[in-house]
Short mmCIF file of C-alpha atoms and ligand atoms in Angstrom, two decimals:
data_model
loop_
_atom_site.label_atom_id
_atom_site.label_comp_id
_atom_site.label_asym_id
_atom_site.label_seq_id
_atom_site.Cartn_x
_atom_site.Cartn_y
_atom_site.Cartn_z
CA UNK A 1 125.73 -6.26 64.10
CA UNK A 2 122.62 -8.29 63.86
CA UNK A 3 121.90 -7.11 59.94
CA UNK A 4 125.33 -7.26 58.48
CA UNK A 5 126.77 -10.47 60.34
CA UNK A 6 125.62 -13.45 58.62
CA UNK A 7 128.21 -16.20 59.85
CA UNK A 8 131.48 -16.49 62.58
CA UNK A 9 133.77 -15.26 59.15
CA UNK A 10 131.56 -11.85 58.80
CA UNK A 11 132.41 -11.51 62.72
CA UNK A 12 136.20 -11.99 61.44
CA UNK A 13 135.96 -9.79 58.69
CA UNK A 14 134.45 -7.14 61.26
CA UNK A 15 136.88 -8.01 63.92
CA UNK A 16 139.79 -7.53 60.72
CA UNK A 17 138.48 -3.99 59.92
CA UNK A 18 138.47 -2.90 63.49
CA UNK A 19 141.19 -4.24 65.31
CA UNK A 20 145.12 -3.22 64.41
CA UNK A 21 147.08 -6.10 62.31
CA UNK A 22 148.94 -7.22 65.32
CA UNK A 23 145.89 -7.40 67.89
CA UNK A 24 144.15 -9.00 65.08
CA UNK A 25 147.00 -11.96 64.48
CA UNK A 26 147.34 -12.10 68.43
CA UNK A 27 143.90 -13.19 68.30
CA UNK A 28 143.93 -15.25 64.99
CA UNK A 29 147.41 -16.50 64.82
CA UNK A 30 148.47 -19.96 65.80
CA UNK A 31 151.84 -21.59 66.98
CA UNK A 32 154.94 -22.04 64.09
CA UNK A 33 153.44 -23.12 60.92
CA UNK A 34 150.14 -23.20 61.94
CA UNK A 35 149.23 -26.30 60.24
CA UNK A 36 147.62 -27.56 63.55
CA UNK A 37 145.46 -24.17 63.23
CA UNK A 38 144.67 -24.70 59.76
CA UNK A 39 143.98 -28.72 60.03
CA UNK A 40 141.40 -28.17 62.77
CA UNK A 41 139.52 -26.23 60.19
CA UNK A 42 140.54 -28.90 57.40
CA UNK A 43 139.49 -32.09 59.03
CA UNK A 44 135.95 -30.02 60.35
CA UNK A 45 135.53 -28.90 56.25
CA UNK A 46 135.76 -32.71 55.64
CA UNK A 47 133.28 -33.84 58.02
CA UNK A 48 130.07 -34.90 55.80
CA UNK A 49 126.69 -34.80 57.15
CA UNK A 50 124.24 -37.70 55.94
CA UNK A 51 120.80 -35.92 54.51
CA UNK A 52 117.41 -37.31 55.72
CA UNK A 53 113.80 -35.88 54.36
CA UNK A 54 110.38 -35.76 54.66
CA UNK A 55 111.69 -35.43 58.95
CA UNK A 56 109.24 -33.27 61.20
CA UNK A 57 112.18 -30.39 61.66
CA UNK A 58 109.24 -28.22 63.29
CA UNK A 59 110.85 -28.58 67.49
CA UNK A 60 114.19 -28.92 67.22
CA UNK A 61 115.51 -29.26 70.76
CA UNK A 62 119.07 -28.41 71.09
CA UNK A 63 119.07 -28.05 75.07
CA UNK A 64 121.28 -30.39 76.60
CA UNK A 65 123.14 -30.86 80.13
CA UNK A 66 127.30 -31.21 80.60
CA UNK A 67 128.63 -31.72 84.00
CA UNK A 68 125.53 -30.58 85.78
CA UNK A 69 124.90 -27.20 84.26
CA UNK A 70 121.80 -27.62 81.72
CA UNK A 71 122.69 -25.27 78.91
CA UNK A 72 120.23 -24.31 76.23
CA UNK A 73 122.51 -25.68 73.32
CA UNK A 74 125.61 -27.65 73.32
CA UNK A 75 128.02 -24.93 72.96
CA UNK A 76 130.31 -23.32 75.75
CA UNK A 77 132.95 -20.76 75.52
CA UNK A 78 136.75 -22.00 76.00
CA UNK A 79 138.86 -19.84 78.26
CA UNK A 80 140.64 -16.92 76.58
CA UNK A 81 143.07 -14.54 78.09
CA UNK A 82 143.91 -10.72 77.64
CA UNK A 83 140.75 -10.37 75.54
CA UNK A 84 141.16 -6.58 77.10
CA UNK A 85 143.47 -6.13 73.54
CA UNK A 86 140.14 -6.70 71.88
CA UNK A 87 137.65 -4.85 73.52
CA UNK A 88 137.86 -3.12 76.97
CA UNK A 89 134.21 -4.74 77.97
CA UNK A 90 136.45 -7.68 77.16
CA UNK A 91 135.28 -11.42 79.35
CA UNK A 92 132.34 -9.24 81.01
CA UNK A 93 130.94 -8.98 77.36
CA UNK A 94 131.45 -12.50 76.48
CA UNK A 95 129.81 -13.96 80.07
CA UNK A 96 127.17 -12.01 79.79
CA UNK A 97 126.16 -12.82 75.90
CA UNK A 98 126.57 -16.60 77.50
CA UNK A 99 124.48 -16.50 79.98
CA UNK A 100 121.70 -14.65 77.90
CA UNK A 101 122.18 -18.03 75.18
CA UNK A 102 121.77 -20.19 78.33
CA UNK A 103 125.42 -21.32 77.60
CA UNK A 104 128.74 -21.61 80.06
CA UNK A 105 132.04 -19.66 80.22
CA UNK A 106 135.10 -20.57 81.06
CA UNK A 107 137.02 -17.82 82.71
CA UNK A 108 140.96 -17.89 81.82
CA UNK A 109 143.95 -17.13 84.62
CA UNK A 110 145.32 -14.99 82.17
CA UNK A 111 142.08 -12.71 81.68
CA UNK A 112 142.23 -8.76 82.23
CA UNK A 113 138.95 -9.54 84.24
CA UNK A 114 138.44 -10.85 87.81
CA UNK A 115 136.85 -14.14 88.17
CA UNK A 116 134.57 -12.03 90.71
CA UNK A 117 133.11 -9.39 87.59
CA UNK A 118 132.25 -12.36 85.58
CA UNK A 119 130.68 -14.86 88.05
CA UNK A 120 128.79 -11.19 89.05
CA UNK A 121 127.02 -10.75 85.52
CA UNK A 122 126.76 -14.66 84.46
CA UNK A 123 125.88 -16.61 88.22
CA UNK A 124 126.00 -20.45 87.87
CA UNK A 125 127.08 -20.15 84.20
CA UNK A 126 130.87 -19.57 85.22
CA UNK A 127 133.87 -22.20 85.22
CA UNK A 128 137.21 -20.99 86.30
CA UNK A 129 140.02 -21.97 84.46
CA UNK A 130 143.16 -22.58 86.75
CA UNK A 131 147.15 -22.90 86.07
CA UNK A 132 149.61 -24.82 88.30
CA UNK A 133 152.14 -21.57 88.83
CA UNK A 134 155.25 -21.65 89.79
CA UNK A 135 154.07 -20.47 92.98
CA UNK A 136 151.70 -22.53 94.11
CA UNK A 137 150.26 -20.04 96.45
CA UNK A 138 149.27 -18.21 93.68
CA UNK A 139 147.06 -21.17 92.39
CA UNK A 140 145.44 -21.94 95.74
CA UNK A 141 144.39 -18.35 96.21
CA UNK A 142 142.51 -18.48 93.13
CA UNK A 143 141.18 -21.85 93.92
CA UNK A 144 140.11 -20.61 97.06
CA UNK A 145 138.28 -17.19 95.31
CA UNK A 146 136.38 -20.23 93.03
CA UNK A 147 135.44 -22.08 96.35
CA UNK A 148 133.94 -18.14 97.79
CA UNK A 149 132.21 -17.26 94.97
CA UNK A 150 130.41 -20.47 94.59
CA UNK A 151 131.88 -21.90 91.37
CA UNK A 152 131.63 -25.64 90.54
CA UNK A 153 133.58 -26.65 87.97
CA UNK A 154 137.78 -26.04 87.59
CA UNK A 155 139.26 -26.12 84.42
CA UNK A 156 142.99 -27.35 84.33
CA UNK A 157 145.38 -25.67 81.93
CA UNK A 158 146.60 -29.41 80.94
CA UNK A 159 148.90 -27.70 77.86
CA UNK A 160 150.89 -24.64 79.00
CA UNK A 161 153.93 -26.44 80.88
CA UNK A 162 155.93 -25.52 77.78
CA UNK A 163 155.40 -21.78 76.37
CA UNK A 164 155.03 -22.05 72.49
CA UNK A 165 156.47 -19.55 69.67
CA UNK A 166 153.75 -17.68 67.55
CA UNK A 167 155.84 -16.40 64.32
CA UNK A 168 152.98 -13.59 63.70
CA UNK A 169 153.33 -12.16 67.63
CA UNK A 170 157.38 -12.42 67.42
CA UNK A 171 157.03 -10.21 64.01
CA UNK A 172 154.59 -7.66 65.65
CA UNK A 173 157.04 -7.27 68.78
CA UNK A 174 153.38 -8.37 71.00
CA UNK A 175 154.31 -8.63 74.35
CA UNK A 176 153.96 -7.07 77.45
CA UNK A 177 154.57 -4.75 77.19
CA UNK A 178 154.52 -4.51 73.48
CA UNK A 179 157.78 -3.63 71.21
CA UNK A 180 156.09 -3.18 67.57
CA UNK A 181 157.95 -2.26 65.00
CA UNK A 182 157.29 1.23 62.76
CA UNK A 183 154.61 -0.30 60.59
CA UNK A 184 152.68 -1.59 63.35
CA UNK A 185 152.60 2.05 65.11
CA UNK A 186 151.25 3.80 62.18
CA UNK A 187 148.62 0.88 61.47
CA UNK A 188 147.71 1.09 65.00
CA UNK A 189 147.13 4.99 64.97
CA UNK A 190 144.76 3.86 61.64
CA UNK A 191 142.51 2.61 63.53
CA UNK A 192 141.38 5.25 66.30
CA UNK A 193 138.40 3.61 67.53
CA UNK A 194 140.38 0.94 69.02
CA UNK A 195 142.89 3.69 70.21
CA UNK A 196 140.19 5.51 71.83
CA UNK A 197 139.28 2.37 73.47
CA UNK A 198 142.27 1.11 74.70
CA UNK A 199 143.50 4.31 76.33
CA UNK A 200 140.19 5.08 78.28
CA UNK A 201 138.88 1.54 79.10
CA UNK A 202 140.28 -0.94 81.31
CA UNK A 203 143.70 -0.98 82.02
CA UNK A 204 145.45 -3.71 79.93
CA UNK A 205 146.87 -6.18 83.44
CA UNK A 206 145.60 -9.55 84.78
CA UNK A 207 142.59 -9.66 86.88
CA UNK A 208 143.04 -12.02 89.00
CA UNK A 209 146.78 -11.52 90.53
CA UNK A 210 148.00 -8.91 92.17
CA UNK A 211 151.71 -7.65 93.84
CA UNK A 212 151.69 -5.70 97.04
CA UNK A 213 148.15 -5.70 96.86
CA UNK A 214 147.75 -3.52 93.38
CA UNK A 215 147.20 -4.93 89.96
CA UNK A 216 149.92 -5.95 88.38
CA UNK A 217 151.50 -3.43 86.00
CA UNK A 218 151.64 -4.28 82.10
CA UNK A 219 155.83 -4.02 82.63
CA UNK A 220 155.76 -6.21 85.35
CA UNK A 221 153.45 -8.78 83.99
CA UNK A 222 156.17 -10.70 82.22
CA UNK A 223 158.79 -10.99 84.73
CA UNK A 224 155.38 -12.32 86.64
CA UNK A 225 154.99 -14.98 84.27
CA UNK A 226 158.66 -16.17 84.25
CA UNK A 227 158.57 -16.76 88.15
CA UNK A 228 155.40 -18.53 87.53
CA UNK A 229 155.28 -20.70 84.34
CA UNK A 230 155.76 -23.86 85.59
CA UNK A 231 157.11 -26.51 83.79
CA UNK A 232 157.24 -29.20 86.10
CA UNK A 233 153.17 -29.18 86.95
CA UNK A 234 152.22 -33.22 86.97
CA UNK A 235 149.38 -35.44 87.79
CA UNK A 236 150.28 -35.14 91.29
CA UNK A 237 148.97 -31.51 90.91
CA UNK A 238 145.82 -32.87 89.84
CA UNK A 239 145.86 -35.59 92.57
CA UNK A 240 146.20 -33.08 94.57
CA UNK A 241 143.86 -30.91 93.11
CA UNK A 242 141.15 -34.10 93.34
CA UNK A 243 141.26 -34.05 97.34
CA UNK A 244 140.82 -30.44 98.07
CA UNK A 245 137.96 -29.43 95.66
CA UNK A 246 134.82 -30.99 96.24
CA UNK A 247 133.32 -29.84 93.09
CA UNK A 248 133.96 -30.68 89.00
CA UNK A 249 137.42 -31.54 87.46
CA UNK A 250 138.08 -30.73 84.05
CA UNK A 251 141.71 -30.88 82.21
CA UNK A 252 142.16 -29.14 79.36
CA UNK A 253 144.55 -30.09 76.54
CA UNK A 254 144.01 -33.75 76.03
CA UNK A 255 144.57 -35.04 72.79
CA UNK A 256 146.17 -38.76 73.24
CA UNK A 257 144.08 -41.97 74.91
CA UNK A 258 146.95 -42.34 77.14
CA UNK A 259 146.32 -38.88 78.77
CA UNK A 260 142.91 -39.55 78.93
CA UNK A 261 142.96 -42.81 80.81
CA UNK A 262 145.21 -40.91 83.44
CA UNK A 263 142.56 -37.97 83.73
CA UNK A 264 139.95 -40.52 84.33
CA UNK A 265 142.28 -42.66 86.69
CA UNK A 266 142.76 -39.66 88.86
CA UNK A 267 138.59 -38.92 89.10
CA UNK A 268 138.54 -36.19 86.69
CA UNK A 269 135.19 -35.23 86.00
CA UNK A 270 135.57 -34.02 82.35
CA UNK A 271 138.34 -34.50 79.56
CA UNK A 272 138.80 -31.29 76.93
CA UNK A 273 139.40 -32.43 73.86
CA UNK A 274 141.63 -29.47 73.15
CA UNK A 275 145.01 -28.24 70.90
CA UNK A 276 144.72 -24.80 72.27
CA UNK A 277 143.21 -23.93 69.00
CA UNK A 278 146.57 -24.94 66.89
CA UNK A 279 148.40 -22.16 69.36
CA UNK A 280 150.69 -24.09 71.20
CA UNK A 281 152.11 -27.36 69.83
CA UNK A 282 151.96 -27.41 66.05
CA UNK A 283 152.21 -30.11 64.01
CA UNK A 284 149.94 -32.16 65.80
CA UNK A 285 146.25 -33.84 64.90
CA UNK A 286 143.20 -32.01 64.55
CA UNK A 287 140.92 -32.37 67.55
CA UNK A 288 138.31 -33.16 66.06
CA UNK A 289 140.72 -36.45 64.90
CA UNK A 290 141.70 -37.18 67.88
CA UNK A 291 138.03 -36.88 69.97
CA UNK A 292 136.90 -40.53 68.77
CA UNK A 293 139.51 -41.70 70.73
CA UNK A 294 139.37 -40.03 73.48
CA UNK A 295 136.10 -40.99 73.47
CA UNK A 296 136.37 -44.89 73.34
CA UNK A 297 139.08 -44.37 76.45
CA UNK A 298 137.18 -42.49 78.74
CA UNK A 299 133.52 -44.51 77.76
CA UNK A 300 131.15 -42.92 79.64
CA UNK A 301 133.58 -42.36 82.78
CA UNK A 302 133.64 -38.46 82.27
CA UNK A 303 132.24 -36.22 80.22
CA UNK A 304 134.16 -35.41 77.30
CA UNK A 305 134.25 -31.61 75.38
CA UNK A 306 135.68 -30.35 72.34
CA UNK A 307 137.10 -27.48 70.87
CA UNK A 308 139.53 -25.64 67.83
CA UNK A 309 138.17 -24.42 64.18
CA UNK A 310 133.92 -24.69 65.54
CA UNK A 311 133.14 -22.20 63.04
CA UNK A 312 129.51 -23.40 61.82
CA UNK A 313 126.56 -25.06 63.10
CA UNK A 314 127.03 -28.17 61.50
CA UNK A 315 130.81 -28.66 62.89
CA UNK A 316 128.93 -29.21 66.35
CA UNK A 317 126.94 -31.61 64.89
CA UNK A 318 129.87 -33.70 63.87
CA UNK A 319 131.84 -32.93 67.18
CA UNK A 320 128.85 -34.48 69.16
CA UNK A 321 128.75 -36.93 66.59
CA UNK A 322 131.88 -38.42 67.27
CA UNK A 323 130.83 -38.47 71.15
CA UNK A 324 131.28 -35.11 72.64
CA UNK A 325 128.56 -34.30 75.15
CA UNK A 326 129.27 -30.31 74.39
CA UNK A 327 131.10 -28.51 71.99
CA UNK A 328 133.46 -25.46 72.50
CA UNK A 329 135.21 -22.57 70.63
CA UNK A 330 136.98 -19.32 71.42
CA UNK A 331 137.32 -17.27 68.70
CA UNK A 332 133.94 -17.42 67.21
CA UNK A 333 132.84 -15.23 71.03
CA UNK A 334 136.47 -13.10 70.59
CA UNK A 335 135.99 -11.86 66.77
CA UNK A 336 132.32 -10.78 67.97
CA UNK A 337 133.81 -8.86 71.04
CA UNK A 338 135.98 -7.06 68.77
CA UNK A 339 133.21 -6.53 65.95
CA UNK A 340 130.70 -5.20 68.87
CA UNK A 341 131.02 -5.72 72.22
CA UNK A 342 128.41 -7.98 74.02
CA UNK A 343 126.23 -7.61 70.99
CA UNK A 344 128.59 -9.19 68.86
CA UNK A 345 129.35 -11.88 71.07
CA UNK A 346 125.61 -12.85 71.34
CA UNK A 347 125.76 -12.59 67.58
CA UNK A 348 127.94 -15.43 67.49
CA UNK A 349 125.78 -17.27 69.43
CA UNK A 350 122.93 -16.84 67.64
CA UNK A 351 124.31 -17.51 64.23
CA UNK A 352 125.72 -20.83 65.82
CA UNK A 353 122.54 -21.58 67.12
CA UNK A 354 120.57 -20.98 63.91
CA UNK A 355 122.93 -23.15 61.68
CA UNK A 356 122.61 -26.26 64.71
CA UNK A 357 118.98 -26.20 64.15
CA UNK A 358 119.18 -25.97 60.52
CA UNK A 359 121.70 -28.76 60.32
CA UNK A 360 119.82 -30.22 62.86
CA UNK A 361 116.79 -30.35 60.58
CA UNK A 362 118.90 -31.84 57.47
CA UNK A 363 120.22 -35.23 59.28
CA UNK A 364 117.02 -35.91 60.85
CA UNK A 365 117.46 -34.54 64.53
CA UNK A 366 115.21 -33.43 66.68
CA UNK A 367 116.92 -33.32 70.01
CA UNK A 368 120.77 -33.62 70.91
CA UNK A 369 120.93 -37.33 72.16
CA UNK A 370 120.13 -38.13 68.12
CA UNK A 371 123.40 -36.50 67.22
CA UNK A 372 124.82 -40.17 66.88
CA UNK A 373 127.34 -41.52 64.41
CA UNK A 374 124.79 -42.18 62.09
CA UNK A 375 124.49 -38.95 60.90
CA UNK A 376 127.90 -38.75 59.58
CA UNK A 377 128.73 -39.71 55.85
CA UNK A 378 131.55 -41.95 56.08
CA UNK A 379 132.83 -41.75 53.11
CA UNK A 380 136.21 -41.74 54.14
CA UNK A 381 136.58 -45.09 55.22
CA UNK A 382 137.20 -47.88 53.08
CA UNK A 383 133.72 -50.06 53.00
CA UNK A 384 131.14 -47.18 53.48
CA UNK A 385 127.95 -49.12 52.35
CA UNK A 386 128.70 -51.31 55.29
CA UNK A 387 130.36 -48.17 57.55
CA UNK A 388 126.91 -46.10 56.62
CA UNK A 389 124.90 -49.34 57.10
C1 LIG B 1 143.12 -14.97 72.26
C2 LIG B 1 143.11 -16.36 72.80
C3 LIG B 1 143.51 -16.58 74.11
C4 LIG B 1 143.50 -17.88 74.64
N1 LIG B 1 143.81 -18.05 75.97
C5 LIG B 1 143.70 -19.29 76.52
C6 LIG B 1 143.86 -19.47 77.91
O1 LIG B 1 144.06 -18.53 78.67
N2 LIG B 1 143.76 -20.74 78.40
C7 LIG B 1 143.51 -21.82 77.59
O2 LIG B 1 143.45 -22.95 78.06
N3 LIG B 1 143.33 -21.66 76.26
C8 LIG B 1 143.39 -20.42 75.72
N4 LIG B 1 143.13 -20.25 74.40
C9 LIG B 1 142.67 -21.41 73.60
C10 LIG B 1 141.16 -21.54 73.71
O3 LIG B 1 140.76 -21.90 75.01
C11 LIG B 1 140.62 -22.62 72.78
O4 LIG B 1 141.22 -23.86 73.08
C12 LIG B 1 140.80 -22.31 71.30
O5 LIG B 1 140.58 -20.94 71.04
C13 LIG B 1 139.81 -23.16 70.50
O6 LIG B 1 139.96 -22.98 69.14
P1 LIG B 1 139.04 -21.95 68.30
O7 LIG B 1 139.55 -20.59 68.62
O8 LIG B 1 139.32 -22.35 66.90
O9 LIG B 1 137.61 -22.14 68.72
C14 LIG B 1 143.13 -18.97 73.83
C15 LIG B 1 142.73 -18.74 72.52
C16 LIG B 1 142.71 -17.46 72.00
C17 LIG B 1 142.24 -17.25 70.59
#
């Protein structure tokens, strides 16, 4: 892993070669047209960096601190669910190759893994991501295993209210449990490591819900779902949310100033600068469009984190740039699962790391707090002698 993957697109190309097509688009693949997916990527690709020289690039510093937790750079893992279709070690992997990079993850509802096996291999570098469901006994059971096990920070699924279409996982028949048409079956049985895997590793179910005391089976998990995807969650939720929970608030999802102001209004500790990676609502802004905004709303009142299309070094540059305290990403950490395990995962990290510093180097930073808007190029605005002045 460490000799032949240069970058987050070798990971993919790995991830490509060793996953089956329709694990690989579950994991890729974005909502309808996927022009939100592609324009996160777009709007990162035209983010310029402004060069500096003759800087003293010897100590770069890229430690920095987000809602308490001091993390080594600014880079945390969004929450991702059934990663168990990628590799059985599956969350474990990923919270462990975060804690070893001094980083955070954010544990998803809808993982394969417990909230207890990752807190257990990555202590204090854990946030648990929670959903309203439909049954809201559901949600304060899980908010009450967060409370036991000593987590701080909640992260609220702010964008899953209304379930989205994904052409590429409608085509593939992915579901649970999965329908895939011939062609999928015999490019499936192609790729037998991945078969091995999946029939002798961890069963493919949630981890943290259970019926009658058992996991819940992969037949039953969608009428599961349909009981409890809740499309009447609100703000009261989070209200409500607010008094019980003594420790961090985050909401996921926000992309408008308006949303923001309410997340701040109701004591939210963090705002997520998120599009679910382009796999929800598409035809949307890119996020990294929207953060500045979010950023001038919320002014200082919370602390504000971004994800969808990180892919190099220099894309968290411009996301703290434009005023994020951290960065995120997801897939970067989920194509090095599936290219290696753990290993790959850390490889993710370290590749991210290296190109931070490098870019780091180039606009003339030596620690994060000089990741200001000064080192962007703006030469997209209309006056940018005076804009880079
Ligand atoms: C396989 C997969 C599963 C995901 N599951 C969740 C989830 O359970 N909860 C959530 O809020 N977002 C989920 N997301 C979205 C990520 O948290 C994140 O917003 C997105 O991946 C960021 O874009 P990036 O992949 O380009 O970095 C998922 C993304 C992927 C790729």
């Amino acid at each position: 892993m460490r000799k032949t993957a240069h970058s987050i697109g070798d990971l993919r190309s790995a991830a490509r070669r060793r996953l089956p097509r329709m694990v690989f688009d579950f994991l890729e693949g974005g909502a309808l047209d996927e022009l939100t997916l592609r324009r996160n990527r777009q709007q990162l690709d035209d983010q310029m960096l402004r060069q500096r020289v003759l800087f003293d690039a010897t100590h770069a510093d890229t430690r920095t601190s987000v809602l308490g937790t001091s993390v080594d750079l600014p880079l945390v893992v969004s929450p991702m669910g059934l990663l168990t279709v990628c590799h059985p070690e599956a969350d474990v992997a990923i919270a462990r190759a975060a804690a070893q990079a001094g980083s955070v993850f954010m544990h998803s509802p809808w993982s394969g893994c417990s909230l207890d096996e990752v807190v257990a291999v990555a202590p204090g570098r854990v946030w648990a991501q929670i959903a309203f469901w439909g049954d809201p006994r559901e949600t304060a059971r899980h908010v009450d295993r967060a409370r036991s096990l000593g987590v701080d920070t909640l992260v609220i699924a702010g964008d899953v209210g209304v379930s989205s279409k994904r052409d590429r996982d409608l085509r593939h028949g992915t579901g649970m449990p999965p329908k895939p048409p011939l062609a999928d079956v015999i490019d499936t049985a192609l790729h037998p490591g991945w078969v091995l895997r999946w029939l002798t590793g961890r069963p493919m179910t949630w981890g943290n819900y259970a019926i009658d005391g058992r996991r819940i089976r992969m037949r039953e998990m969608e009428r599961w779902m349909e009981v409890n995807e809740n499309p009447s969650a609100s703000w009261e939720d989070v209200a409500r949310l607010r008094r019980e929970w003594q420790g961090k608030v985050v909401i996921k999802g926000v992309m408008s100033r308006e949303d923001a102001r309410l997340a701040v209004d109701h004591g939210v500790d963090g705002v997520f600068v998120s599009n679910h990676g382009g796999r929800q609502f598409d035809g949307q802004r890119a996020t990294i469009e929207a953060l500045p905004l979010i950023v001038d709303e919320v002014d200082g009142r919370a602390a504000v984190i971004m994800d969808g299309g990180i892919r190099r070094g220099a894309d968290i540059v411009s996301a703290l740039a434009l005023g994020a305290d951290v960065a995120a990403a997801g897939r970067p950490f989920a194509f090095g699962l599936s290219a290696g395990g753990q290993s790959g995962a850390a490889r993710a990290f370290e590749v991210l790391r290296d190109e931070l510093v490098t870019a780091m180097g180039f606009v003339g930073a030596a620690t994060v707090d000089d990741l200001v808007p000064s080192v962007l190029d703006r030469t997209d605005v209309a006056d940018p002698v005076r804009a880079n002045a």
